[in-house]
Tab-separated table of C-alpha atoms in Angstrom:
chain	number	residue	atom	x	y	z
A	1	MET	CA	273.332	52.644	128.938
A	2	LYS	CA	271.188	49.423	128.692
A	3	ASP	CA	271.574	46.368	126.384
A	4	PRO	CA	269.441	46.707	123.094
A	5	ASN	CA	269.004	43.204	123.420
A	6	PRO	CA	265.605	42.418	123.240
A	7	ILE	CA	266.060	38.490	124.833
A	8	ASN	CA	268.110	40.509	127.424
A	9	VAL	CA	265.839	41.203	130.441
A	10	SER	CA	269.142	41.577	132.993
A	11	ALA	CA	270.633	45.446	133.813
A	12	ARG	CA	273.827	45.370	131.104
A	13	THR	CA	275.362	47.754	129.388
A	14	PRO	CA	276.240	46.405	125.483
A	15	MET	CA	279.767	44.068	124.682
A	16	ILE	CA	282.486	46.841	124.396
A	17	ALA	CA	283.736	46.806	121.502
A	18	ALA	CA	286.820	44.489	120.215
A	19	SER	CA	289.536	46.809	120.038
A	20	ALA	CA	288.842	48.465	124.071
A	21	GLN	CA	288.778	44.622	125.135
A	22	LEU	CA	292.183	43.129	127.692
A	23	THR	CA	293.758	40.619	125.555
A	24	PRO	CA	294.358	37.380	127.455
A	25	ILE	CA	298.226	36.466	127.502
A	26	PHE	CA	297.755	32.722	127.483
A	27	ALA	CA	294.988	31.856	124.847
A	28	GLY	CA	291.947	29.819	126.639
A	29	TYR	CA	292.277	30.881	130.305
A	30	ARG	CA	291.578	34.093	131.611
A	31	PHE	CA	295.053	34.919	132.598
A	32	HIS	CA	295.406	38.602	131.008
A	33	TRP	CA	297.264	42.119	130.299
A	34	GLY	CA	295.569	43.793	133.737
A	35	PHE	CA	297.373	41.947	135.975
A	36	ILE	CA	300.735	42.973	134.387
A	37	LEU	CA	298.857	46.295	134.751
A	38	ALA	CA	298.064	46.487	138.004
A	39	ILE	CA	301.505	44.930	139.561
A	40	LEU	CA	302.800	47.922	137.486
A	41	VAL	CA	300.367	50.281	139.755
A	42	ALA	CA	301.719	48.868	142.781
A	43	VAL	CA	304.967	49.435	142.055
A	44	LEU	CA	304.330	53.618	141.301
A	45	ILE	CA	302.235	53.399	144.261
A	46	TRP	CA	305.351	52.175	146.128
A	47	TRP	CA	307.824	54.607	145.197
A	48	LEU	CA	305.199	57.259	145.727
A	49	LEU	CA	304.898	56.530	149.541
A	50	TRP	CA	308.581	55.623	150.001
A	51	LYS	CA	310.264	58.443	147.646
A	52	THR	CA	308.559	61.147	147.072
A	53	THR	CA	307.203	64.253	149.543
A	54	LEU	CA	304.006	63.330	149.239
A	55	GLY	CA	304.304	59.385	150.224
A	56	PHE	CA	305.996	60.602	153.295
A	57	GLU	CA	302.851	63.470	154.385
A	58	ILE	CA	300.425	60.371	153.855
A	59	ARG	CA	302.106	57.833	155.681
A	60	THR	CA	303.180	60.560	158.363
A	61	THR	CA	299.132	61.497	158.682
A	62	GLY	CA	297.872	57.917	158.553
A	63	THR	CA	300.411	57.226	161.150
A	64	ASN	CA	299.439	60.320	163.311
A	65	PRO	CA	297.637	63.332	162.503
A	66	ASN	CA	298.757	65.112	165.912
A	67	ALA	CA	302.259	64.969	164.655
A	68	ALA	CA	301.621	65.291	161.221
A	69	ARG	CA	299.854	69.168	162.010
A	70	TYR	CA	302.590	69.537	164.339
A	71	ALA	CA	304.863	69.398	161.373
A	72	GLY	CA	303.275	71.638	159.194
A	73	ILE	CA	301.501	69.160	156.901
A	74	LYS	CA	298.214	70.440	155.904
A	75	ILE	CA	296.329	66.803	157.264
A	76	GLN	CA	292.746	67.971	155.479
A	77	ARG	CA	294.972	68.251	151.882
A	78	ILE	CA	296.649	65.049	152.349
A	79	ILE	CA	293.108	63.359	153.526
A	80	VAL	CA	291.635	65.047	150.727
A	81	ILE	CA	294.641	63.279	148.256
A	82	SER	CA	294.698	59.939	149.386
A	83	MET	CA	291.320	60.055	148.505
A	84	ALA	CA	291.359	60.968	145.572
A	85	LEU	CA	293.886	58.019	144.595
A	86	SER	CA	292.078	55.269	146.914
A	87	GLY	CA	289.149	56.700	143.995
A	88	ALA	CA	291.328	56.676	141.017
A	89	LEU	CA	292.929	53.330	142.149
A	90	ALA	CA	289.773	51.505	142.792
A	91	GLY	CA	288.157	52.692	138.934
A	92	PHE	CA	291.489	51.180	137.651
A	93	ALA	CA	290.618	48.188	138.996
A	94	GLY	CA	286.747	48.454	137.808
A	95	ALA	CA	288.169	49.120	134.119
A	96	ILE	CA	290.241	46.459	134.364
A	97	GLU	CA	287.572	44.279	135.269
A	98	VAL	CA	285.302	45.192	132.625
A	99	THR	CA	287.589	45.180	129.919
A	100	GLY	CA	289.442	42.647	130.910
A	101	LEU	CA	286.554	39.423	132.072
A	102	ASN	CA	283.535	41.107	131.795
A	103	TYR	CA	283.601	43.162	128.897
A	104	ARG	CA	280.853	45.196	129.863
A	105	HIS	CA	278.727	46.239	132.985
A	106	GLU	CA	276.354	44.041	134.567
A	107	LEU	CA	274.305	44.702	137.923
A	108	GLY	CA	276.272	43.417	140.742
A	109	PHE	CA	279.944	42.598	138.616
A	110	SER	CA	281.833	43.633	141.872
A	111	VAL	CA	279.541	42.408	144.870
A	112	GLY	CA	282.286	42.193	147.724
A	113	TYR	CA	284.735	43.125	146.284
A	114	GLY	CA	284.875	46.611	149.066
A	115	PHE	CA	285.523	44.084	151.732
A	116	ASP	CA	287.829	41.421	150.607
A	117	ALA	CA	290.014	45.114	150.271
A	118	ILE	CA	289.582	45.821	153.338
A	119	ALA	CA	290.954	42.356	154.287
A	120	ILE	CA	293.999	42.337	151.933
A	121	ALA	CA	294.910	45.750	153.030
A	122	LEU	CA	295.092	44.173	156.832
A	123	LEU	CA	296.290	41.419	155.579
A	124	GLY	CA	299.057	43.081	153.322
A	125	LYS	CA	300.013	45.641	156.248
A	126	SER	CA	299.213	48.205	153.880
A	127	HIS	CA	302.449	48.243	152.155
A	128	PRO	CA	302.052	47.891	148.565
A	129	LEU	CA	304.075	44.116	148.262
A	130	GLY	CA	301.478	43.092	150.868
A	131	VAL	CA	298.746	43.936	149.237
A	132	VAL	CA	299.755	42.408	145.965
A	133	ILE	CA	300.813	38.893	147.980
A	134	ALA	CA	297.462	38.996	150.246
A	135	ALA	CA	295.403	39.617	147.039
A	136	LEU	CA	297.203	36.711	144.897
A	137	LEU	CA	296.269	34.552	148.443
A	138	PHE	CA	292.527	35.743	148.149
A	139	GLY	CA	291.990	35.587	144.991
A	140	ALA	CA	293.448	31.652	144.749
A	141	MET	CA	291.203	30.777	147.606
A	142	LYS	CA	287.898	32.681	145.667
A	143	ASN	CA	288.634	31.096	142.117
A	144	GLY	CA	289.431	27.377	143.735
A	145	ALA	CA	285.849	27.653	145.935
A	146	THR	CA	283.750	26.926	142.853
A	147	ARG	CA	285.976	24.354	141.687
A	148	MET	CA	286.062	23.113	144.967
A	149	GLN	CA	282.916	23.000	145.681
A	150	PHE	CA	281.697	21.346	142.261
A	151	LEU	CA	284.883	18.713	142.789
A	152	ALA	CA	284.602	17.708	145.953
A	153	GLN	CA	281.490	18.796	147.294
A	154	ILE	CA	283.028	21.620	149.792
A	155	PRO	CA	280.636	24.356	150.742
A	156	VAL	CA	282.325	27.905	149.010
A	157	ASP	CA	281.306	29.159	152.619
A	158	VAL	CA	284.877	27.165	153.909
A	159	ILE	CA	286.945	29.291	152.179
A	160	SER	CA	285.090	32.529	153.728
A	161	VAL	CA	285.587	30.795	156.942
A	162	ILE	CA	289.544	30.150	156.696
A	163	GLN	CA	289.916	33.917	155.295
A	164	ALA	CA	288.328	35.373	158.602
A	165	LEU	CA	290.928	32.988	160.760
A	166	ILE	CA	293.380	33.812	158.444
A	167	LEU	CA	292.564	37.526	159.182
A	168	LEU	CA	292.210	37.028	163.297
A	169	PHE	CA	295.325	35.450	163.482
A	170	VAL	CA	296.980	38.614	162.042
A	171	ALA	CA	294.718	41.180	164.082
A	172	ALA	CA	295.666	38.512	167.665
A	173	ASP	CA	298.826	40.093	168.307
A	174	ALA	CA	297.186	43.929	168.486
A	175	ILE	CA	293.942	42.370	170.255
A	176	ILE	CA	295.343	40.016	172.920
A	177	ARG	CA	297.815	43.399	173.367
A	178	PHE	CA	294.572	46.095	173.796
A	179	ILE	CA	293.111	43.291	176.192
A	180	TYR	CA	295.674	42.343	178.333
A	181	ARG	CA	296.778	45.721	177.442
A	182	VAL	CA	300.319	44.374	177.051
A	183	LYS	CA	303.241	47.189	176.470
A	184	HIS	CA	305.052	46.584	173.124
A	185	ARG	CA	308.690	46.252	173.903
A	186	ASP	CA	310.472	48.378	170.918
A	187	GLN	CA	314.676	47.345	170.669
A	188	PRO	CA	316.923	49.558	171.698
A	189	VAL	CA	318.425	51.378	168.459
A	190	VAL	CA	322.042	51.269	168.395
A	191	MET	CA	323.883	54.783	166.632
A	192	THR	CA	326.942	53.888	167.405
A	193	ARG	CA	329.222	50.614	167.934
A	194	GLY	CA	332.880	49.915	169.125
A	195	TRP	CA	336.036	49.027	167.893
A	196	GLY	CA	334.766	44.844	167.920
A	197	SER	CA	331.418	45.082	166.703
């Protein structure tokens, strides 16, 4: 799969065929149809998690495996299905990266994407809509970092510090509750209402 071009010394594949490339939506920009496909996949995952029995079983197993086992859900099966879905989504994202931006597979083309994905899932509270918004935020910061360094001579590492602070403040509530052992007060659920309410 190595590029047969004798001038090339780096580990990369030849360019993919032009018919396999995702075309840009706007000429001259890197914004391509892969973004629209990613939004459609996020909607599909939302539908799967909140509108199907399998999605309910996945959410229940993730929230409390013991309760899921007690309810008769086969948690080993659900874990395998969840891992397979995660791998398929990661492969889909890699395919979009290759067919929409790089047009070839290069060594280290996805450095740090896994760690960014964990941070984005945490920031988005593992909800598909929240993950899309968090991904847009992190993507804008990552893409703006290089231009910021070029125009204002501000180091790219500032963006990593800002992302870490965002995650710290998002997780601060759980951290403070864990350190000081503060119990979370749930709002009482009102099952019935009177005439005047």
